[in-house]
mmCIF file of C-alpha atoms in Angstrom:
data_model
loop_
_atom_site.group_PDB
_atom_site.id
_atom_site.type_symbol
_atom_site.label_atom_id
_atom_site.label_comp_id
_atom_site.label_asym_id
_atom_site.label_seq_id
_atom_site.Cartn_x
_atom_site.Cartn_y
_atom_site.Cartn_z
ATOM 1 C CA MET A 263 0.265 0.120 0.382
ATOM 2 C CA PRO A 264 1.422 2.878 -1.407
ATOM 3 C CA LYS A 265 2.379 6.058 2.029
ATOM 4 C CA LYS A 266 2.259 9.504 1.014
ATOM 5 C CA VAL A 267 5.429 10.798 3.387
ATOM 6 C CA LYS A 268 6.466 14.083 3.684
ATOM 7 C CA GLY A 269 6.791 16.750 1.225
ATOM 8 C CA SER A 270 5.133 15.066 -2.800
ATOM 9 C CA SER A 271 6.561 11.943 -2.613
ATOM 10 C CA TRP A 272 4.460 8.063 -2.698
ATOM 11 C CA CYS A 273 6.413 5.911 -1.403
ATOM 12 C CA VAL A 274 5.791 1.666 -0.494
ATOM 13 C CA PHE A 275 6.925 0.121 2.245
ATOM 14 C CA SER A 276 8.009 -3.797 1.887
ATOM 15 C CA ASN A 277 9.403 -6.573 3.570
ATOM 16 C CA PRO A 278 9.366 -5.958 7.837
ATOM 17 C CA ILE A 279 11.506 -7.974 9.759
ATOM 18 C CA ASN A 280 11.886 -8.111 13.228
ATOM 19 C CA LEU A 281 14.776 -5.863 15.073
ATOM 20 C CA GLY A 282 13.297 -7.104 18.398
ATOM 21 C CA THR A 283 12.505 -10.427 20.474
ATOM 22 C CA GLU A 284 9.288 -12.584 20.107
ATOM 23 C CA GLU A 285 8.534 -10.803 23.532
ATOM 24 C CA LEU A 286 8.917 -7.599 22.919
ATOM 25 C CA PRO A 287 9.004 -7.152 19.161
ATOM 26 C CA ASP A 288 10.298 -4.155 16.979
ATOM 27 C CA TRP A 289 8.643 -4.451 13.408
ATOM 28 C CA GLU A 290 9.993 -2.005 10.904
ATOM 29 C CA PHE A 291 10.099 -2.259 6.728
ATOM 30 C CA SER A 292 13.970 -3.490 5.350
ATOM 31 C CA GLU A 293 12.763 -1.766 2.402
ATOM 32 C CA MET A 294 11.024 1.492 0.720
ATOM 33 C CA LEU A 295 10.344 2.468 -2.882
ATOM 34 C CA CYS A 296 10.289 6.030 -4.152
ATOM 35 C CA ASP A 297 8.503 7.737 -7.284
ATOM 36 C CA ASP A 298 11.409 10.758 -6.817
ATOM 37 C CA PRO A 299 14.502 8.637 -5.381
ATOM 38 C CA SER A 300 16.373 12.635 -5.411
ATOM 39 C CA ILE A 301 14.447 13.309 -2.303
ATOM 40 C CA TYR A 302 16.176 10.244 -0.140
ATOM 41 C CA GLU A 303 20.066 8.952 0.136
ATOM 42 C CA LEU A 304 20.913 5.661 1.239
ATOM 43 C CA ILE A 305 23.474 5.993 3.721
ATOM 44 C CA GLU A 306 25.581 2.402 4.199
ATOM 45 C CA ASN A 307 28.380 2.136 7.056
ATOM 46 C CA GLU A 308 31.166 -0.551 5.087
ATOM 47 C CA THR A 309 32.873 -1.559 8.930
ATOM 48 C CA THR A 310 28.736 -2.443 10.493
ATOM 49 C CA GLU A 311 27.120 -2.902 7.699
ATOM 50 C CA ALA A 312 24.201 -0.647 8.660
ATOM 51 C CA GLU A 313 22.291 1.403 6.262
ATOM 52 C CA PHE A 314 19.473 4.090 6.796
ATOM 53 C CA TYR A 315 17.291 6.858 4.243
ATOM 54 C CA LEU A 316 18.047 10.146 4.975
ATOM 55 C CA GLU A 317 15.775 12.892 3.331
ATOM 56 C CA LYS A 318 17.346 15.224 1.651
ATOM 57 C CA THR A 319 15.043 18.203 2.525
ATOM 58 C CA PHE A 320 14.884 21.610 4.294
ATOM 59 C CA SER A 321 11.586 21.948 6.192
ATOM 60 C CA TYR A 322 10.018 24.690 7.980
ATOM 61 C CA GLY A 323 10.422 22.931 11.734
ATOM 62 C CA ASP A 324 13.920 22.372 10.815
ATOM 63 C CA PHE A 325 15.125 25.678 9.946
ATOM 64 C CA PHE A 326 12.889 27.108 12.944
ATOM 65 C CA VAL A 327 15.101 24.756 15.448
ATOM 66 C CA MET A 328 18.306 25.638 13.821
ATOM 67 C CA PHE A 329 17.397 29.121 14.181
ATOM 68 C CA PHE A 330 16.714 29.115 17.882
ATOM 69 C CA LEU A 331 19.622 26.828 18.596
ATOM 70 C CA THR A 332 21.476 29.239 16.854
ATOM 71 C CA ILE A 333 20.281 32.057 18.405
ATOM 72 C CA PHE A 334 20.792 30.186 21.782
ATOM 73 C CA VAL A 335 24.842 29.469 21.168
ATOM 74 C CA LEU A 336 25.215 33.090 20.284
ATOM 75 C CA VAL A 337 24.174 34.359 23.488
ATOM 76 C CA LEU A 338 25.817 31.414 25.594
ATOM 77 C CA ILE A 339 28.849 32.725 23.462
ATOM 78 C CA VAL A 340 28.362 36.555 24.294
ATOM 79 C CA LYS A 341 27.951 35.729 27.907
ATOM 80 C CA VAL A 342 30.902 34.020 28.416
ATOM 81 C CA ILE A 343 33.008 36.245 25.892
ATOM 82 C CA TRP A 344 31.157 39.308 27.950
ATOM 83 C CA ASN A 345 31.792 38.040 31.615
ATOM 84 C CA SER A 346 35.569 37.104 31.290
ATOM 85 C CA PHE A 347 36.526 40.651 29.698
ATOM 86 C CA VAL A 348 34.493 42.621 31.998
ATOM 87 C CA LYS A 349 34.953 43.114 35.786
ATOM 88 C CA LYS A 350 32.229 43.355 37.948
#
């Protein structure tokens, strides 16, 4: 069954595998086929043979998180520099 994922791409997830145990199952899909493969990139670790898909798009949520983290880090840096050079 195709599923619409974030953006305008349709993907089909297949081959479910159990990564957990019989007592505590953790079912995940092992294959993903999308109509626009340029949105996702398959990342493979050659030493552990682990692989995952990385989304190549940047959403508004990602922008806001990065914006607030940047502001927080800049304020922290300015505060540390200010406190180290200005005597109270």
